Short mmCIF file of C-alpha atoms in Angstrom, two decimals:
data_model
loop_
_atom_site.label_atom_id
_atom_site.label_comp_id
_atom_site.label_asym_id
_atom_site.label_seq_id
_atom_site.Cartn_x
_atom_site.Cartn_y
_atom_site.Cartn_z
CA MET A 1488 131.20 184.39 92.09
CA ARG A 1489 127.39 184.41 91.99
CA LYS A 1490 127.39 184.10 88.21
CA ARG A 1491 129.63 181.04 88.38
CA ARG A 1492 127.39 179.39 90.98
CA ALA A 1493 124.29 180.22 88.96
CA ALA A 1494 125.87 178.85 85.80
CA ALA A 1495 126.97 175.71 87.63
CA GLY A 1496 123.43 175.28 88.98
CA VAL A 1497 121.94 175.58 85.49
CA PHE A 1498 124.45 173.03 84.19
CA ILE A 1499 123.60 170.54 86.96
CA VAL A 1500 119.83 170.97 86.43
CA GLY A 1501 120.33 170.56 82.68
CA LEU A 1502 122.41 167.42 83.23
CA ALA A 1503 119.74 165.96 85.50
CA THR A 1504 117.12 166.66 82.86
CA VAL A 1505 119.17 164.84 80.24
CA VAL A 1506 119.72 161.75 82.46
CA THR A 1507 116.21 161.47 83.93
CA PRO A 1508 114.24 160.65 80.71
CA THR A 1509 116.61 157.80 79.91
CA GLU A 1510 116.19 156.34 83.39
CA ALA A 1511 112.40 156.80 83.17
CA ALA A 1512 112.32 154.95 79.84
CA TRP A 1513 114.11 151.98 81.40
CA ALA A 1514 111.71 152.01 84.34
CA ASP A 1515 108.74 151.84 81.94
CA GLU A 1516 110.01 148.68 80.22
CA PRO A 1517 107.83 145.69 81.19
CA VAL A 1518 109.46 142.72 82.88
CA LEU A 1519 109.37 139.83 80.42
CA HIS A 1520 108.80 136.24 81.53
CA ARG A 1521 110.09 133.18 79.71
CA VAL A 1522 107.13 131.01 78.76
CA THR A 1523 107.74 127.49 77.46
CA TYR A 1524 105.01 125.56 75.65
CA THR A 1525 105.50 121.80 75.32
CA VAL A 1526 103.11 119.53 73.42
CA THR A 1527 103.45 115.74 73.17
CA ALA A 1528 101.49 112.70 71.97
CA ASP A 1529 101.59 109.07 73.06
CA GLN A 1530 101.42 107.86 69.43
CA PRO A 1531 102.42 109.40 66.10
CA THR A 1532 99.84 111.92 64.91
CA ASP A 1533 99.55 115.23 63.10
CA VAL A 1534 98.21 118.09 65.22
CA GLY A 1535 97.39 121.76 65.09
CA VAL A 1536 98.89 123.88 67.88
CA TYR A 1537 97.57 127.35 68.68
CA TYR A 1538 99.77 129.42 70.97
CA ARG A 1539 100.28 132.99 72.12
CA ASP A 1540 103.72 134.41 71.37
CA VAL A 1541 103.06 138.14 72.01
CA ASP A 1542 101.07 140.15 74.53
CA PRO A 1543 98.15 141.77 72.68
CA PRO A 1544 98.03 145.54 73.26
CA SER A 1545 94.62 145.27 74.93
CA TRP A 1546 91.71 142.91 75.49
CA ALA A 1547 89.73 144.84 72.86
CA ASP A 1548 92.44 144.27 70.25
CA TYR A 1549 92.60 140.58 71.11
CA SER A 1550 88.84 140.01 71.10
CA HIS A 1551 88.48 141.85 67.77
CA ASN A 1552 90.82 139.35 66.07
CA PRO A 1553 92.11 136.56 68.38
CA TYR A 1554 93.77 134.65 65.54
CA LEU A 1555 96.03 137.63 64.86
CA TYR A 1556 97.58 136.99 68.29
CA SER A 1557 97.31 133.19 68.24
CA PRO A 1558 99.41 131.66 65.47
CA LYS A 1559 98.85 128.04 64.49
CA ALA A 1560 101.56 125.47 63.85
CA GLU A 1561 100.85 122.22 62.01
CA VAL A 1562 103.24 119.66 63.47
CA PRO A 1563 103.83 115.89 63.59
CA LEU A 1564 104.06 114.51 67.14
CA GLY A 1565 105.00 111.17 68.57
CA PRO A 1566 106.83 109.53 71.43
CA GLY A 1567 110.17 111.29 71.71
CA THR A 1568 109.09 113.98 69.23
CA PRO A 1569 107.64 116.88 71.26
CA TRP A 1570 106.82 120.37 70.00
CA VAL A 1571 108.53 122.96 72.23
CA LEU A 1572 108.43 126.74 71.90
CA ASP A 1573 109.94 129.44 74.14
CA VAL A 1574 108.41 132.92 74.04
CA MET A 1575 108.74 136.05 76.15
CA LEU A 1576 105.53 137.57 77.56
CA ALA A 1577 105.03 140.54 79.88
CA ASP A 1578 101.76 139.21 81.34
CA PRO A 1579 101.69 135.40 81.16
CA ASP A 1580 98.87 135.23 83.74
CA ARG A 1581 96.67 136.89 81.15
CA TRP A 1582 98.07 135.78 77.80
CA ALA A 1583 100.08 132.55 78.02
CA MET A 1584 98.15 129.80 76.21
CA VAL A 1585 98.79 126.68 74.16
CA ALA A 1586 96.06 124.48 72.68
CA VAL A 1587 96.59 121.29 70.72
CA SER A 1588 94.09 119.28 68.70
CA GLN A 1589 94.32 116.33 66.35
CA ASN A 1590 93.93 116.91 62.66
CA ARG A 1591 92.10 113.55 62.42
CA PRO A 1592 89.94 113.32 65.57
CA GLN A 1593 88.79 109.78 64.77
CA GLU A 1594 92.20 108.49 65.88
CA GLU A 1595 92.52 107.72 69.59
CA ARG A 1596 95.66 109.46 70.79
CA THR A 1597 96.52 111.03 74.11
CA LEU A 1598 97.70 114.59 73.64
CA HIS A 1599 99.47 116.43 76.43
CA CYS A 1600 100.37 120.09 76.90
CA GLN A 1601 102.55 121.75 79.51
CA LEU A 1602 102.92 125.46 80.26
CA THR A 1603 106.02 126.67 82.10
CA VAL A 1604 106.66 130.25 83.26
CA ASP A 1605 110.18 131.21 84.32
CA GLY A 1606 111.08 127.53 84.74
CA ILE A 1607 108.05 126.61 86.87
CA VAL A 1608 105.35 124.29 85.52
CA VAL A 1609 102.09 126.21 86.01
CA ASP A 1610 99.60 124.10 84.02
CA THR A 1611 99.29 120.72 82.32
CA ALA A 1612 96.44 119.00 80.51
CA ASP A 1613 95.71 115.74 78.67
CA GLY A 1614 93.01 114.78 76.23
CA SER A 1615 92.17 112.14 73.66
CA HIS A 1616 91.39 114.69 70.94
CA GLY A 1617 92.89 117.89 72.34
CA ALA A 1618 94.28 119.74 75.34
CA LEU A 1619 94.45 123.36 76.54
CA CYS A 1620 97.07 124.81 78.90
CA SER A 1621 96.55 128.32 80.22
CA LEU A 1622 96.58 130.31 83.44
CA ARG A 1623 93.39 132.06 82.40
CA SER A 1624 89.95 130.47 82.03
CA TRP A 1625 89.11 130.79 78.36
#
């Protein structure tokens, strides 16, 4: 009887060991937040839009090469023609950012950016030549 109980105990401990790492791996997964970048213009114009679509591994990695983590899109904007991008970030307070600037700054246009996290507008900005939306002071 003791051998059966001991064997059953070893089986249960072994089963717990098999289940626990899987549960721990799920617990280590970061919670991702839906970040929506929206850029508009009051008149037709071509713009460059820098945005962050991934969380850099560390501040050191980001500061070593910020353009690696900040792609640029060249897009035409105009009334009724916004640029909208949804991304998933683990730490939007630190990394969410969209910046827009005119390709021809001599043109007077009003550019607007909006930053939304999990459906809540957290920052907006307007500018005649560019605009920056971010939760962090860059």
